[in-house]
XYZ file of C-alpha atoms in Angstrom:
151
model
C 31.826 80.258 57.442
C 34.692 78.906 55.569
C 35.456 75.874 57.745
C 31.250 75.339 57.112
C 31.962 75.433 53.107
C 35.021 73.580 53.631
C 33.043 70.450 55.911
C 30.871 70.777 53.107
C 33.451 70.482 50.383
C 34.775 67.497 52.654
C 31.789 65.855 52.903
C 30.568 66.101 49.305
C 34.323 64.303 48.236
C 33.910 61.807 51.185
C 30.064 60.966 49.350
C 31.283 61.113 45.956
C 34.342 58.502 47.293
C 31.579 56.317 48.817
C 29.489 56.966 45.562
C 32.573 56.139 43.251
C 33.068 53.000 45.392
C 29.807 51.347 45.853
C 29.220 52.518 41.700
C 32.639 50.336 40.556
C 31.233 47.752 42.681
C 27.666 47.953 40.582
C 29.867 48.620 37.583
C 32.018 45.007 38.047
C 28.715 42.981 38.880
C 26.980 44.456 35.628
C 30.395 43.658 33.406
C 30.379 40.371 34.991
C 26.553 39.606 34.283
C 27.177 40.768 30.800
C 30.421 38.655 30.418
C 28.130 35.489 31.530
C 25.025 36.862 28.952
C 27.946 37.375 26.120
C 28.948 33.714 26.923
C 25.626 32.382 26.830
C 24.419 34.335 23.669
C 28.152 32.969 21.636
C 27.302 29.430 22.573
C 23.514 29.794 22.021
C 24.616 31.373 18.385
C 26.341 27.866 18.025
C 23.499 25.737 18.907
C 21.193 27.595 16.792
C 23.865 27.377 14.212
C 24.064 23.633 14.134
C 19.801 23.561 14.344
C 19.950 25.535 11.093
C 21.881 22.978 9.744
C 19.932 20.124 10.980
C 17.072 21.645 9.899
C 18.377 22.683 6.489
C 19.266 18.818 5.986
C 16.056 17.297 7.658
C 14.614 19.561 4.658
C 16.506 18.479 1.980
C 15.965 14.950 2.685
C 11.888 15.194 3.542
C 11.979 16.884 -0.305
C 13.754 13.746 -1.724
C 11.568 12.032 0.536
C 8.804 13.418 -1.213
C 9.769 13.319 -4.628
C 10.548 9.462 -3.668
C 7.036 8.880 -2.757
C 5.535 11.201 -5.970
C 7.337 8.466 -8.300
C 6.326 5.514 -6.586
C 2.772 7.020 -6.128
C 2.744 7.694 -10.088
C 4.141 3.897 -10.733
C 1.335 2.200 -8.441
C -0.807 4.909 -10.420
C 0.100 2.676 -13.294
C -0.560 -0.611 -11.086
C -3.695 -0.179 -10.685
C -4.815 1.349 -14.258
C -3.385 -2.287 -15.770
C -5.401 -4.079 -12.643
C -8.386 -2.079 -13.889
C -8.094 -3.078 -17.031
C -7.612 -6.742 -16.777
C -10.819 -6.909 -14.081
C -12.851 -5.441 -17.221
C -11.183 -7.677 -19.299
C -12.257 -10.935 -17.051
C -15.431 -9.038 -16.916
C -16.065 -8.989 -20.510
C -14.838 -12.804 -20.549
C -17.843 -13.292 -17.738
C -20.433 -12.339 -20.049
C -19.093 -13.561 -22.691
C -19.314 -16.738 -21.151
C -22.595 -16.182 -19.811
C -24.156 -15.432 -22.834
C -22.948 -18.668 -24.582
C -23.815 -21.036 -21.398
C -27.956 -18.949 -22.058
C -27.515 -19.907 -25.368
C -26.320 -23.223 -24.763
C -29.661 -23.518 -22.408
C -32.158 -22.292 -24.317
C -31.269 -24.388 -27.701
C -30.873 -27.332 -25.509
C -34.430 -26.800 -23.925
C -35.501 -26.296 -27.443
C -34.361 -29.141 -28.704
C -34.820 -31.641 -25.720
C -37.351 -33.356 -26.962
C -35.044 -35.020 -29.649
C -32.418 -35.550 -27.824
C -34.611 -37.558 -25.348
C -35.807 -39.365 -28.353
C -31.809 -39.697 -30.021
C -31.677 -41.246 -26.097
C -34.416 -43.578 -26.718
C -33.138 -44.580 -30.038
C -29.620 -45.585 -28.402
C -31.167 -47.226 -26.073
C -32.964 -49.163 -28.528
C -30.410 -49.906 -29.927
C -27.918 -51.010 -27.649
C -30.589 -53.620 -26.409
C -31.101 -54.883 -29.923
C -27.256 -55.390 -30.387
C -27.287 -56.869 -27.065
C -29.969 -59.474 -27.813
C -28.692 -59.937 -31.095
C -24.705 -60.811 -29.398
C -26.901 -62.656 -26.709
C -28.489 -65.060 -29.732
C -25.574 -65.220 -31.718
C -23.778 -66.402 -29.067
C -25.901 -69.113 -27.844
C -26.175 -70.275 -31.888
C -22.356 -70.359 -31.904
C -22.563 -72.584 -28.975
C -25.421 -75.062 -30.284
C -23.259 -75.445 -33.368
C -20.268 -75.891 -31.429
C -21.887 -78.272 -29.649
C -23.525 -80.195 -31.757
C -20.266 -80.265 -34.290
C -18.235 -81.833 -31.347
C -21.086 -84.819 -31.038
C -23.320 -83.354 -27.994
C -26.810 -83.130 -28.158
């Protein structure tokens, strides 16, 4: 029985030696695995590093961006209260305007009838001084005429 427990013994050191082995070989392939993950996680630690800072700065500059706009919105704010205010201002110029052209029309229609007859008068008029240079004329020419010795 003792060379049994000592085969045993023999055996159970010759499996723990195979155990021990083929473990140290699981042991190196984790460490190595972990080395390449420990690699990997430092240089994904400085890519997410240098997108915080991107990201900080793309930040800052969309809030000056947008301050930027706010002032330039607020000055075209401006813009277009003055551009209001001048398109009532023609506006009021408009009627103005129409109201004196109505006026205009309706004391002319009133008072057409005497300016057609003011017309008339002129017209009179300009035929008498026409007929009256027209006569004058042809006296100054008899006497002309007959002060020279024609007939």
């Amino acid at each position: 029985m003792d060379i049994i427990i000592s085969i045993s013994v023999a055996l159970v050191a010759v499996a723990f030696v195979v155990l021990v082995y083929f473990l140290s070989g699981a042991l190196k392939s984790l460490q190595i695995t972990l080395n390449h993950v420990a690699v990997t996680l430092e240089s994904l630690e400085k890519q997410l590093d240098g997108v915080t800072r991107e990201t900080t700065d793309l930040l800052h500059k969309t809030n000056q961006l947008a301050e930027d706009v706010q002032k330039k919105s607020d000055s075209l704010n401006n813009v277009f209260s003055a551009v209001q205010d001048f398109g009532q201002s023609v506006q009021k110029v408009n009627q103005s305007v129409r109201k004196v052209t109505d006026q205009i029309t309706v004391e002319t229609e009133r008072q057409s009838k005497q300016i057609s007859q003011a017309v008339q008068w002129g017209n009179a008029a300009l035929n008498l001084w026409g007929k009256y240079k027209l006569k004058k004329s042809n006296v100054d020419t008899a006497t002309n005429q007959y002060s020279r010795g024609g007939v």
